[in-house]
PDB file of C-alpha atoms and ligand atoms in Angstrom:
ATOM      1  CA  MET A 185       0.000   0.000   0.000  1.00 95.00           C
ATOM      2  CA  GLY A 186       2.940   2.293   0.735  1.00 97.00           C
ATOM      3  CA  ALA A 187       4.005   2.032  -2.920  1.00 97.00           C
ATOM      4  CA  ALA A 188       0.536   3.131  -4.037  1.00 98.00           C
ATOM      5  CA  VAL A 189       0.531   6.079  -1.617  1.00 98.00           C
ATOM      6  CA  ALA A 190       3.997   7.088  -2.863  1.00 98.00           C
ATOM      7  CA  PHE A 191       2.884   6.858  -6.491  1.00 98.00           C
ATOM      8  CA  ALA A 192      -0.216   8.962  -5.820  1.00 98.00           C
ATOM      9  CA  ALA A 193       1.862  11.536  -3.898  1.00 98.00           C
ATOM     10  CA  VAL A 194       4.489  11.775  -6.657  1.00 98.00           C
ATOM     11  CA  ARG A 195       1.677  12.396  -9.163  1.00 96.00           C
ATOM     12  CA  ARG A 196       0.636  15.359  -6.982  1.00 96.00           C
ATOM     13  CA  GLY A 197       4.167  16.760  -7.063  1.00 96.00           C
ATOM     14  CA  TYR A 198       5.248  15.651  -3.587  1.00 98.00           C
ATOM     15  CA  SER A 199       8.872  14.863  -2.931  1.00 97.00           C
ATOM     16  CA  VAL A 200       8.631  11.383  -1.382  1.00 98.00           C
ATOM     17  CA  LEU A 201      10.847   9.492   1.035  1.00 98.00           C
ATOM     18  CA  LEU A 202       9.951   5.799   1.225  1.00 98.00           C
ATOM     19  CA  VAL A 203      10.543   4.184   4.607  1.00 98.00           C
ATOM     20  CA  SER A 204      10.565   0.553   5.699  1.00 97.00           C
ATOM     21  CA  ARG A 205      13.165  -1.837   7.072  1.00 96.00           C
ATOM     22  CA  THR A 206      14.270  -3.352   3.763  1.00 96.00           C
ATOM     23  CA  GLU A 207      16.225  -1.020   1.513  1.00 97.00           C
ATOM     24  CA  SER A 208      16.260  -3.393  -1.486  1.00 98.00           C
ATOM     25  CA  LYS A 209      12.438  -3.529  -1.570  1.00 96.00           C
ATOM     26  CA  LEU A 210      12.235   0.244  -1.254  1.00 98.00           C
ATOM     27  CA  GLN A 211      14.706   0.703  -4.124  1.00 98.00           C
ATOM     28  CA  GLN A 212      12.555  -1.547  -6.323  1.00 98.00           C
ATOM     29  CA  VAL A 213       9.473   0.534  -5.548  1.00 98.00           C
ATOM     30  CA  ALA A 214      11.363   3.783  -6.146  1.00 98.00           C
ATOM     31  CA  ASP A 215      12.715   2.487  -9.487  1.00 98.00           C
ATOM     32  CA  SER A 216       9.227   1.452 -10.659  1.00 98.00           C
ATOM     33  CA  ILE A 217       7.823   4.866  -9.773  1.00 98.00           C
ATOM     34  CA  ARG A 218      10.723   6.628 -11.557  1.00 97.00           C
ATOM     35  CA  GLU A 219      10.030   4.536 -14.674  1.00 97.00           C
ATOM     36  CA  LEU A 220       6.472   5.863 -14.759  1.00 96.00           C
ATOM     37  CA  HIS A 221       7.456   9.378 -13.624  1.00 95.00           C
ATOM     38  CA  PRO A 222      11.008  10.082 -14.806  1.00 94.00           C
ATOM     39  CA  GLY A 223      11.155  13.402 -12.915  1.00 92.00           C
ATOM     40  CA  ALA A 224       9.910  11.909  -9.632  1.00 96.00           C
ATOM     41  CA  GLN A 225      11.638  13.187  -6.502  1.00 96.00           C
ATOM     42  CA  ILE A 226      11.838   9.963  -4.569  1.00 98.00           C
ATOM     43  CA  SER A 227      14.375   8.566  -2.151  1.00 97.00           C
ATOM     44  CA  VAL A 228      14.487   5.728   0.359  1.00 98.00           C
ATOM     45  CA  SER A 229      15.453   5.148   3.971  1.00 98.00           C
ATOM     46  CA  ALA A 230      15.805   1.772   5.698  1.00 98.00           C
ATOM     47  CA  THR A 231      14.204   2.531   9.058  1.00 98.00           C
ATOM     48  CA  ASP A 232      12.610   0.301  11.672  1.00 97.00           C
ATOM     49  CA  ILE A 233       9.730   2.272  13.170  1.00 97.00           C
ATOM     50  CA  LEU A 234       9.788  -0.015  16.219  1.00 97.00           C
ATOM     51  CA  ASP A 235      13.315   1.154  17.001  1.00 98.00           C
ATOM     52  CA  PRO A 236      13.436   4.692  18.468  1.00 98.00           C
ATOM     53  CA  HIS A 237      17.138   5.098  17.488  1.00 98.00           C
ATOM     54  CA  SER A 238      16.327   4.224  13.897  1.00 98.00           C
ATOM     55  CA  VAL A 239      13.443   6.725  13.769  1.00 98.00           C
ATOM     56  CA  ARG A 240      15.619   9.432  15.352  1.00 98.00           C
ATOM     57  CA  ALA A 241      18.278   8.808  12.683  1.00 98.00           C
ATOM     58  CA  LEU A 242      15.576   9.207  10.018  1.00 98.00           C
ATOM     59  CA  ASP A 243      14.478  12.522  11.489  1.00 98.00           C
ATOM     60  CA  ALA A 244      18.058  13.752  11.826  1.00 97.00           C
ATOM     61  CA  ALA A 245      18.756  12.962   8.173  1.00 97.00           C
ATOM     62  CA  LEU A 246      15.845  15.054   6.931  1.00 96.00           C
ATOM     63  CA  ALA A 247      16.351  18.623   5.790  1.00 91.00           C
ATOM     64  CA  THR A 248      15.154  21.239   8.240  1.00 91.00           C
ATOM     65  CA  ASP A 249      14.141  23.761   5.570  1.00 92.00           C
ATOM     66  CA  ARG A 250      11.309  21.590   4.208  1.00 94.00           C
ATOM     67  CA  GLU A 251       8.007  20.695   5.787  1.00 97.00           C
ATOM     68  CA  VAL A 252       7.450  16.990   6.356  1.00 98.00           C
ATOM     69  CA  ASP A 253       4.104  15.208   6.342  1.00 98.00           C
ATOM     70  CA  PHE A 254       3.910  11.513   7.155  1.00 98.00           C
ATOM     71  CA  VAL A 255       1.786   8.624   5.903  1.00 98.00           C
ATOM     72  CA  GLN A 256       2.037   5.441   7.961  1.00 98.00           C
ATOM     73  CA  SER A 257       1.051   2.259   6.201  1.00 97.00           C
ATOM     74  CA  ALA A 258       3.310  -0.181   8.005  1.00 95.00           C
ATOM     75  CA  GLY A 259       1.781  -3.486   8.873  1.00 90.00           C
ATOM     76  CA  LEU A 260       2.326  -7.074   9.653  1.00 83.00           C
ATOM     77  CA  SER A 261       2.060  -8.626   6.231  1.00 71.00           C
ATOM     78  CA  ALA A 262       2.806 -12.260   5.702  1.00 54.00           C
ATOM     79  CA  VAL A 263       6.082 -11.417   4.011  1.00 58.00           C
ATOM     80  CA  SER A 264       7.307  -9.116   6.796  1.00 61.00           C
ATOM     81  CA  TYR A 265       6.679 -11.376   9.776  1.00 68.00           C
ATOM     82  CA  GLU A 266       6.171 -15.098  10.217  1.00 75.00           C
ATOM     83  CA  ILE A 267       2.469 -15.961  10.443  1.00 79.00           C
ATOM     84  CA  ALA A 268       1.411 -19.576   9.911  1.00 79.00           C
ATOM     85  CA  ASP A 269      -0.169 -20.069   6.444  1.00 82.00           C
ATOM     86  CA  ALA A 270       0.304 -16.296   5.943  1.00 84.00           C
ATOM     87  CA  ASN A 271      -3.120 -15.979   7.541  1.00 90.00           C
ATOM     88  CA  PRO A 272      -3.976 -13.667  10.461  1.00 91.00           C
ATOM     89  CA  TYR A 273      -7.708 -14.626  10.260  1.00 94.00           C
ATOM     90  CA  ARG A 274      -7.756 -17.645  12.539  1.00 94.00           C
ATOM     91  CA  ARG A 275     -10.106 -19.564  14.813  1.00 96.00           C
ATOM     92  CA  VAL A 276      -9.574 -18.421  18.368  1.00 97.00           C
ATOM     93  CA  GLU A 277      -8.080 -21.779  19.366  1.00 97.00           C
ATOM     94  CA  ASP A 278      -5.477 -21.368  16.591  1.00 94.00           C
ATOM     95  CA  ILE A 279      -4.306 -17.854  17.460  1.00 93.00           C
ATOM     96  CA  PRO A 280      -0.607 -17.933  18.391  1.00 91.00           C
ATOM     97  CA  PRO A 281      -0.338 -16.285  21.836  1.00 92.00           C
ATOM     98  CA  ASN A 282       2.067 -13.634  20.559  1.00 90.00           C
ATOM     99  CA  LEU A 283       0.018 -12.634  17.500  1.00 91.00           C
ATOM    100  CA  PRO A 284      -2.351 -10.055  19.076  1.00 93.00           C
ATOM    101  CA  SER A 285       0.475  -8.110  20.721  1.00 93.00           C
ATOM    102  CA  LEU A 286       2.718  -8.441  17.653  1.00 92.00           C
ATOM    103  CA  GLU A 287       0.042  -7.025  15.368  1.00 92.00           C
ATOM    104  CA  PHE A 288      -0.717  -4.240  17.835  1.00 95.00           C
ATOM    105  CA  ASP A 289       2.942  -3.430  18.394  1.00 95.00           C
ATOM    106  CA  VAL A 290       3.856  -2.836  14.757  1.00 94.00           C
ATOM    107  CA  VAL A 291       1.061  -0.359  14.122  1.00 97.00           C
ATOM    108  CA  VAL A 292       0.524   1.329  17.497  1.00 98.00           C
ATOM    109  CA  ARG A 293       4.002   1.399  19.059  1.00 97.00           C
ATOM    110  CA  GLY A 294       5.495   2.089  15.626  1.00 97.00           C
ATOM    111  CA  LEU A 295       3.232   5.129  15.249  1.00 98.00           C
ATOM    112  CA  LEU A 296       4.083   6.296  18.767  1.00 98.00           C
ATOM    113  CA  ASN A 297       7.815   6.230  17.972  1.00 98.00           C
ATOM    114  CA  VAL A 298       7.223   8.265  14.833  1.00 98.00           C
ATOM    115  CA  VAL A 299       5.012  10.840  16.568  1.00 98.00           C
ATOM    116  CA  GLN A 300       7.284  11.257  19.593  1.00 98.00           C
ATOM    117  CA  THR A 301      10.333  11.719  17.371  1.00 98.00           C
ATOM    118  CA  PHE A 302       8.788  14.066  14.804  1.00 98.00           C
ATOM    119  CA  LEU A 303       6.708  16.177  17.178  1.00 98.00           C
ATOM    120  CA  PRO A 304       9.342  18.916  17.748  1.00 97.00           C
ATOM    121  CA  ARG A 305       9.760  19.287  13.963  1.00 98.00           C
ATOM    122  CA  TRP A 306       6.018  19.260  13.334  1.00 98.00           C
ATOM    123  CA  GLU A 307       5.412  21.915  15.974  1.00 97.00           C
ATOM    124  CA  GLN A 308       7.751  24.238  14.062  1.00 97.00           C
ATOM    125  CA  GLN A 309       5.934  23.702  10.756  1.00 97.00           C
ATOM    126  CA  SER A 310       3.166  25.985   9.498  1.00 97.00           C
ATOM    127  CA  GLU A 311       0.958  22.879   9.494  1.00 98.00           C
ATOM    128  CA  THR A 312       1.397  19.119   9.339  1.00 98.00           C
ATOM    129  CA  ARG A 313      -0.600  16.214   7.969  1.00 98.00           C
ATOM    130  CA  LEU A 314      -0.249  12.774   9.497  1.00 99.00           C
ATOM    131  CA  VAL A 315      -2.190  10.070   7.682  1.00 99.00           C
ATOM    132  CA  VAL A 316      -2.507   6.538   9.021  1.00 98.00           C
ATOM    133  CA  VAL A 317      -3.652   3.698   6.810  1.00 98.00           C
ATOM    134  CA  GLY A 318      -5.614   1.587   9.280  1.00 98.00           C
ATOM    135  CA  SER A 319      -8.224  -0.963   8.351  1.00 97.00           C
ATOM    136  CA  MET A 320     -11.943  -1.653   8.267  1.00 97.00           C
ATOM    137  CA  SER A 321     -10.894  -4.449  10.650  1.00 96.00           C
ATOM    138  CA  GLY A 322     -10.566  -1.711  13.263  1.00 97.00           C
ATOM    139  CA  ILE A 323     -14.052  -0.364  12.593  1.00 96.00           C
ATOM    140  CA  ARG A 324     -16.133  -3.533  12.732  1.00 95.00           C
ATOM    141  CA  ALA A 325     -15.618  -6.908  14.346  1.00 95.00           C
ATOM    142  CA  TYR A 326     -16.029 -10.258  12.600  1.00 96.00           C
ATOM    143  CA  PRO A 327     -15.414 -13.898  13.457  1.00 97.00           C
ATOM    144  CA  LEU A 328     -11.777 -15.110  13.114  1.00 97.00           C
ATOM    145  CA  GLY A 329     -10.616 -11.589  13.931  1.00 96.00           C
ATOM    146  CA  TYR A 330      -9.381 -11.957  17.503  1.00 96.00           C
ATOM    147  CA  ALA A 331      -5.839 -10.772  16.744  1.00 94.00           C
ATOM    148  CA  HIS A 332      -6.230  -8.723  13.574  1.00 94.00           C
ATOM    149  CA  ALA A 333      -9.437  -6.850  14.420  1.00 96.00           C
ATOM    150  CA  SER A 334      -8.353  -6.100  17.982  1.00 96.00           C
ATOM    151  CA  ALA A 335      -4.981  -4.692  16.852  1.00 96.00           C
ATOM    152  CA  LYS A 336      -6.594  -2.510  14.203  1.00 97.00           C
ATOM    153  CA  ALA A 337      -9.293  -1.348  16.639  1.00 97.00           C
ATOM    154  CA  GLY A 338      -6.492  -0.320  18.988  1.00 97.00           C
ATOM    155  CA  LEU A 339      -4.872   1.613  16.155  1.00 98.00           C
ATOM    156  CA  HIS A 340      -8.213   3.262  15.299  1.00 98.00           C
ATOM    157  CA  HIS A 341      -8.568   4.655  18.823  1.00 98.00           C
ATOM    158  CA  ALA A 342      -4.887   5.631  18.977  1.00 98.00           C
ATOM    159  CA  VAL A 343      -5.394   7.664  15.802  1.00 98.00           C
ATOM    160  CA  ARG A 344      -8.650   9.207  17.031  1.00 98.00           C
ATOM    161  CA  SER A 345      -6.930  10.203  20.254  1.00 98.00           C
ATOM    162  CA  LEU A 346      -4.005  11.731  18.338  1.00 98.00           C
ATOM    163  CA  ALA A 347      -6.366  13.673  16.066  1.00 98.00           C
ATOM    164  CA  LEU A 348      -8.026  15.281  19.082  1.00 98.00           C
ATOM    165  CA  GLU A 349      -4.779  15.961  20.895  1.00 98.00           C
ATOM    166  CA  LEU A 350      -2.633  17.295  18.054  1.00 98.00           C
ATOM    167  CA  CYS A 351      -5.095  19.413  16.055  1.00 98.00           C
ATOM    168  CA  LYS A 352      -4.566  22.250  18.536  1.00 97.00           C
ATOM    169  CA  ARG A 353      -0.925  22.265  17.411  1.00 97.00           C
ATOM    170  CA  ARG A 354      -1.842  22.465  13.689  1.00 98.00           C
ATOM    171  CA  ILE A 355      -1.004  18.792  13.239  1.00 98.00           C
ATOM    172  CA  TYR A 356      -3.958  17.276  11.419  1.00 98.00           C
ATOM    173  CA  VAL A 357      -4.282  13.521  11.820  1.00 99.00           C
ATOM    174  CA  SER A 358      -6.395  11.440   9.421  1.00 98.00           C
ATOM    175  CA  GLU A 359      -7.094   7.753   9.029  1.00 98.00           C
ATOM    176  CA  VAL A 360      -7.921   5.802   5.885  1.00 98.00           C
ATOM    177  CA  ASN A 361      -9.517   2.454   6.627  1.00 98.00           C
ATOM    178  CA  PRO A 362      -9.651   0.113   3.645  1.00 98.00           C
ATOM    179  CA  GLY A 363     -11.427  -3.215   3.407  1.00 97.00           C
ATOM    180  CA  ALA A 364      -9.680  -5.794   1.247  1.00 96.00           C
ATOM    181  CA  VAL A 365      -7.094  -4.304  -1.113  1.00 97.00           C
ATOM    182  CA  ASN A 366      -5.421  -6.173  -3.940  1.00 97.00           C
ATOM    183  CA  THR A 367      -1.863  -6.122  -2.566  1.00 94.00           C
ATOM    184  CA  GLY A 368      -1.295  -9.895  -2.663  1.00 92.00           C
ATOM    185  CA  PHE A 369      -2.277 -10.235   0.990  1.00 91.00           C
ATOM    186  CA  TYR A 370      -5.411 -12.194   0.037  1.00 92.00           C
ATOM    187  CA  ASP A 371      -3.733 -14.495  -2.494  1.00 90.00           C
ATOM    188  CA  GLY A 372      -3.027 -17.357  -0.083  1.00 90.00           C
ATOM    189  CA  VAL A 373      -5.408 -20.317   0.015  1.00 92.00           C
ATOM    190  CA  GLU A 374      -5.920 -20.097   3.798  1.00 92.00           C
ATOM    191  CA  VAL A 375      -6.566 -16.329   3.745  1.00 93.00           C
ATOM    192  CA  GLN A 376      -9.015 -16.723   0.851  1.00 94.00           C
ATOM    193  CA  ALA A 377     -10.886 -19.479   2.697  1.00 95.00           C
ATOM    194  CA  ALA A 378     -11.049 -17.393   5.878  1.00 96.00           C
ATOM    195  CA  VAL A 379     -12.286 -14.187   4.256  1.00 96.00           C
ATOM    196  CA  ARG A 380     -14.891 -16.083   2.237  1.00 96.00           C
ATOM    197  CA  LEU A 381     -16.138 -17.650   5.488  1.00 96.00           C
ATOM    198  CA  ILE A 382     -16.233 -14.254   7.216  1.00 96.00           C
ATOM    199  CA  SER A 383     -18.092 -12.738   4.254  1.00 96.00           C
ATOM    200  CA  LYS A 384     -20.749 -15.461   4.494  1.00 96.00           C
ATOM    201  CA  GLU A 385     -21.444 -14.356   8.073  1.00 93.00           C
ATOM    202  CA  PHE A 386     -22.609 -11.048   6.601  1.00 94.00           C
ATOM    203  CA  GLY A 387     -24.657 -12.645   3.829  1.00 95.00           C
ATOM    204  CA  TYR A 388     -22.038 -12.279   1.071  1.00 96.00           C
ATOM    205  CA  ASP A 389     -21.332 -15.598  -0.624  1.00 97.00           C
ATOM    206  CA  TYR A 390     -18.434 -15.404  -3.088  1.00 96.00           C
ATOM    207  CA  THR A 391     -18.392 -19.130  -3.918  1.00 93.00           C
ATOM    208  CA  GLY A 392     -17.273 -19.478  -7.538  1.00 93.00           C
ATOM    209  CA  LYS A 393     -16.604 -15.726  -7.754  1.00 93.00           C
ATOM    210  CA  GLU A 394     -13.641 -13.419  -7.284  1.00 92.00           C
ATOM    211  CA  PHE A 395     -13.387 -11.995  -3.777  1.00 93.00           C
ATOM    212  CA  PRO A 396     -13.777  -8.199  -4.241  1.00 97.00           C
ATOM    213  CA  GLN A 397     -10.630  -6.188  -3.532  1.00 97.00           C
ATOM    214  CA  ALA A 398      -9.971  -2.489  -4.070  1.00 98.00           C
ATOM    215  CA  PRO A 399      -7.077  -1.468  -6.344  1.00 98.00           C
ATOM    216  CA  PRO A 400      -4.171  -0.221  -4.173  1.00 98.00           C
ATOM    217  CA  LEU A 401      -3.955   3.043  -6.096  1.00 98.00           C
ATOM    218  CA  GLU A 402      -7.525   3.905  -5.037  1.00 98.00           C
ATOM    219  CA  ILE A 403      -6.411   3.762  -1.423  1.00 98.00           C
ATOM    220  CA  GLY A 404      -3.216   5.664  -2.242  1.00 98.00           C
ATOM    221  CA  GLU A 405      -5.338   8.433  -3.758  1.00 98.00           C
ATOM    222  CA  LEU A 406      -7.550   8.563  -0.649  1.00 98.00           C
ATOM    223  CA  ALA A 407      -4.482   8.898   1.580  1.00 98.00           C
ATOM    224  CA  VAL A 408      -3.175  11.728  -0.591  1.00 98.00           C
ATOM    225  CA  GLN A 409      -6.586  13.438  -0.399  1.00 98.00           C
ATOM    226  CA  CYS A 410      -6.013  13.619   3.372  1.00 98.00           C
ATOM    227  CA  LEU A 411      -2.678  15.349   2.690  1.00 98.00           C
ATOM    228  CA  ILE A 412      -3.995  17.942   0.265  1.00 98.00           C
ATOM    229  CA  ALA A 413      -7.567  18.656   1.382  1.00 98.00           C
ATOM    230  CA  ASP A 414      -8.245  22.093   2.833  1.00 97.00           C
ATOM    231  CA  ALA A 415     -10.417  20.306   5.382  1.00 98.00           C
ATOM    232  CA  HIS A 416      -9.088  18.244   8.252  1.00 98.00           C
ATOM    233  CA  VAL A 417     -10.202  14.828   7.003  1.00 98.00           C
ATOM    234  CA  LEU A 418     -10.849  12.659  10.053  1.00 98.00           C
ATOM    235  CA  THR A 419     -11.699   9.241   8.685  1.00 98.00           C
ATOM    236  CA  ILE A 420     -12.214   7.654   5.303  1.00 98.00           C
ATOM    237  CA  ASN A 421     -13.730   4.168   5.360  1.00 98.00           C
ATOM    238  CA  ALA A 422     -13.709   2.427   1.985  1.00 98.00           C
ATOM    239  CA  VAL A 423     -14.450  -1.095   0.803  1.00 97.00           C
ATOM    240  CA  ALA A 424     -14.238  -2.537  -2.693  1.00 97.00           C
ATOM    241  CA  LYS A 425     -17.554  -2.484  -4.542  1.00 96.00           C
ATOM    242  CA  GLY A 426     -19.276  -5.762  -3.723  1.00 95.00           C
ATOM    243  CA  GLN A 427     -17.552  -6.274  -0.381  1.00 95.00           C
ATOM    244  CA  PHE A 428     -19.810  -6.263   2.670  1.00 93.00           C
ATOM    245  CA  PRO A 429     -20.029  -2.569   3.605  1.00 93.00           C
ATOM    246  CA  HIS A 430     -21.136  -2.849   7.215  1.00 89.00           C
ATOM    247  CA  GLN A 431     -19.456  -0.499   9.672  1.00 91.00           C
ATOM    248  CA  GLY A 432     -21.004  -1.603  12.955  1.00 85.00           C
ATOM    249  CA  GLY A 433     -19.375  -3.771  15.615  1.00 67.00           C
TER     250      GLY A 433
HETATM  251  N1  LIG B 628      -3.587  -5.255   2.030  1.00 81.09           N
HETATM  252  C1  LIG B 628      -4.837  -5.129   2.423  1.00 81.09           C
HETATM  253  O1  LIG B 628      -5.770  -5.659   1.825  1.00 81.09           O
HETATM  254  C2  LIG B 628      -5.172  -4.263   3.618  1.00 81.09           C
HETATM  255  C3  LIG B 628      -6.511  -3.998   3.860  1.00 81.09           C
HETATM  256  C4  LIG B 628      -6.840  -3.196   4.933  1.00 81.09           C
HETATM  257  C5  LIG B 628      -5.850  -2.697   5.749  1.00 81.09           C
HETATM  258  N2  LIG B 628      -4.549  -3.000   5.497  1.00 81.09           N
HETATM  259  C6  LIG B 628      -3.572  -2.431   6.400  1.00 81.09           C
HETATM  260  O2  LIG B 628      -3.005  -1.290   5.771  1.00 81.09           O
HETATM  261  C7  LIG B 628      -1.626  -1.193   6.111  1.00 81.09           C
HETATM  262  C8  LIG B 628      -0.830  -1.240   4.820  1.00 81.09           C
HETATM  263  O3  LIG B 628      -1.151  -2.414   4.090  1.00 81.09           O
HETATM  264  P1  LIG B 628      -0.060  -3.330   3.357  1.00 81.09           P
HETATM  265  O4  LIG B 628      -0.765  -4.514   2.789  1.00 81.09           O
HETATM  266  O5  LIG B 628       0.800  -2.488   2.492  1.00 81.09           O
HETATM  267  O6  LIG B 628       0.759  -3.723   4.664  1.00 81.09           O
HETATM  268  P2  LIG B 628       1.922  -4.708   4.927  1.00 81.09           P
HETATM  269  O7  LIG B 628       2.316  -5.377   3.674  1.00 81.09           O
HETATM  270  O8  LIG B 628       1.548  -5.509   6.088  1.00 81.09           O
HETATM  271  O9  LIG B 628       3.105  -3.775   5.424  1.00 81.09           O
HETATM  272  C9  LIG B 628       3.565  -2.693   4.717  1.00 81.09           C
HETATM  273  C10 LIG B 628       5.033  -2.483   4.971  1.00 81.09           C
HETATM  274  O10 LIG B 628       5.291  -2.267   6.360  1.00 81.09           O
HETATM  275  C11 LIG B 628       6.690  -2.408   6.498  1.00 81.09           C
HETATM  276  N3  LIG B 628       7.022  -2.618   7.887  1.00 81.09           N
HETATM  277  C12 LIG B 628       6.642  -3.628   8.686  1.00 81.09           C
HETATM  278  N4  LIG B 628       7.185  -3.490   9.895  1.00 81.09           N
HETATM  279  C13 LIG B 628       7.915  -2.357   9.869  1.00 81.09           C
HETATM  280  C14 LIG B 628       8.733  -1.698  10.814  1.00 81.09           C
HETATM  281  N5  LIG B 628       8.892  -2.170  12.045  1.00 81.09           N
HETATM  282  N6  LIG B 628       9.362  -0.552  10.436  1.00 81.09           N
HETATM  283  C15 LIG B 628       9.224  -0.064   9.196  1.00 81.09           C
HETATM  284  N7  LIG B 628       8.463  -0.637   8.266  1.00 81.09           N
HETATM  285  C16 LIG B 628       7.824  -1.784   8.592  1.00 81.09           C
HETATM  286  C17 LIG B 628       7.001  -3.649   5.661  1.00 81.09           C
HETATM  287  O11 LIG B 628       8.284  -3.559   5.045  1.00 81.09           O
HETATM  288  P3  LIG B 628       9.577  -4.228   5.741  1.00 81.09           P
HETATM  289  O12 LIG B 628       9.183  -5.607   6.140  1.00 81.09           O
HETATM  290  O13 LIG B 628      10.629  -4.167   4.681  1.00 81.09           O
HETATM  291  O14 LIG B 628       9.920  -3.354   6.903  1.00 81.09           O
HETATM  292  C18 LIG B 628       5.920  -3.640   4.581  1.00 81.09           C
HETATM  293  O15 LIG B 628       6.449  -3.370   3.312  1.00 81.09           O
HETATM  294  C19 LIG B 628      -1.335  -2.355   7.062  1.00 81.09           C
HETATM  295  O16 LIG B 628      -1.477  -1.922   8.392  1.00 81.09           O
HETATM  296  C20 LIG B 628      -2.437  -3.358   6.725  1.00 81.09           C
HETATM  297  O17 LIG B 628      -2.754  -4.215   7.795  1.00 81.09           O
HETATM  298  C21 LIG B 628      -4.183  -3.768   4.447  1.00 81.09           C
END
């Protein structure tokens, strides 16, 4: 999703710094974006947002004469961390004991490190946008969601709390909560089986059909809308057409 946000931001003329732990992956993303936009201002930084030293080094390396907004779309994808069958949607008896806190840690503690480190810079800026790509999993519960939905619900309230606390300092915090997005996350057999089962609980039977997923660039564009809107966008909830659109618990 980060690649899609970066692409959408480059199209709007932003100078983009891509951040994750793996420099080689970031370089690949940057190269693909440069191929499509030869003039793109895009660079990379291998940073672990769970490591305060690493985030401080990122901040220290950034120019002080430019304003910095931040979009967080880090997460616990199957390729980043070991999850059995690459599937976080599991029956409660099959949830590894460390999974709920691991999922929560990456998104909530990672965001805290970023905010605590960048706050002095942001307070000096004329205004700041902080956009967090959360998930519809944080907005509504579903079966098989003990770890994933609880972590994303925690993130949702962390972001809501930040929005209330930081707006008085001209730091405008937004969240974009997608349903399923076609990033490869749903390609695995186990994940497909689980999400089809969950969908049935809400009366959506995709047997013999494609499971609806939003194109990543759609979500990238929504995140960039939060950066450029005159309004303080609080929350955007978006599911692919055809996915169950319920928002309640
Ligand atoms: N894909 C979907 O369908 C979907 C739907 C709804 C919500 N979401 C949520 O939206 C967010 C973005 O989605 P996604 O599919 O792009 O997520 P993702 O694949 O889980 O993670 C995105 C990136 O986060 C980086 N990352 C993980 N831990 C990190 C750390 N400690 N420090 C720095 N970077 C770290 C990973 O790169 P490295 O491993 O190289 O660090 C990875 O490239 C996630 O929170 C996800 O749960 C996804």
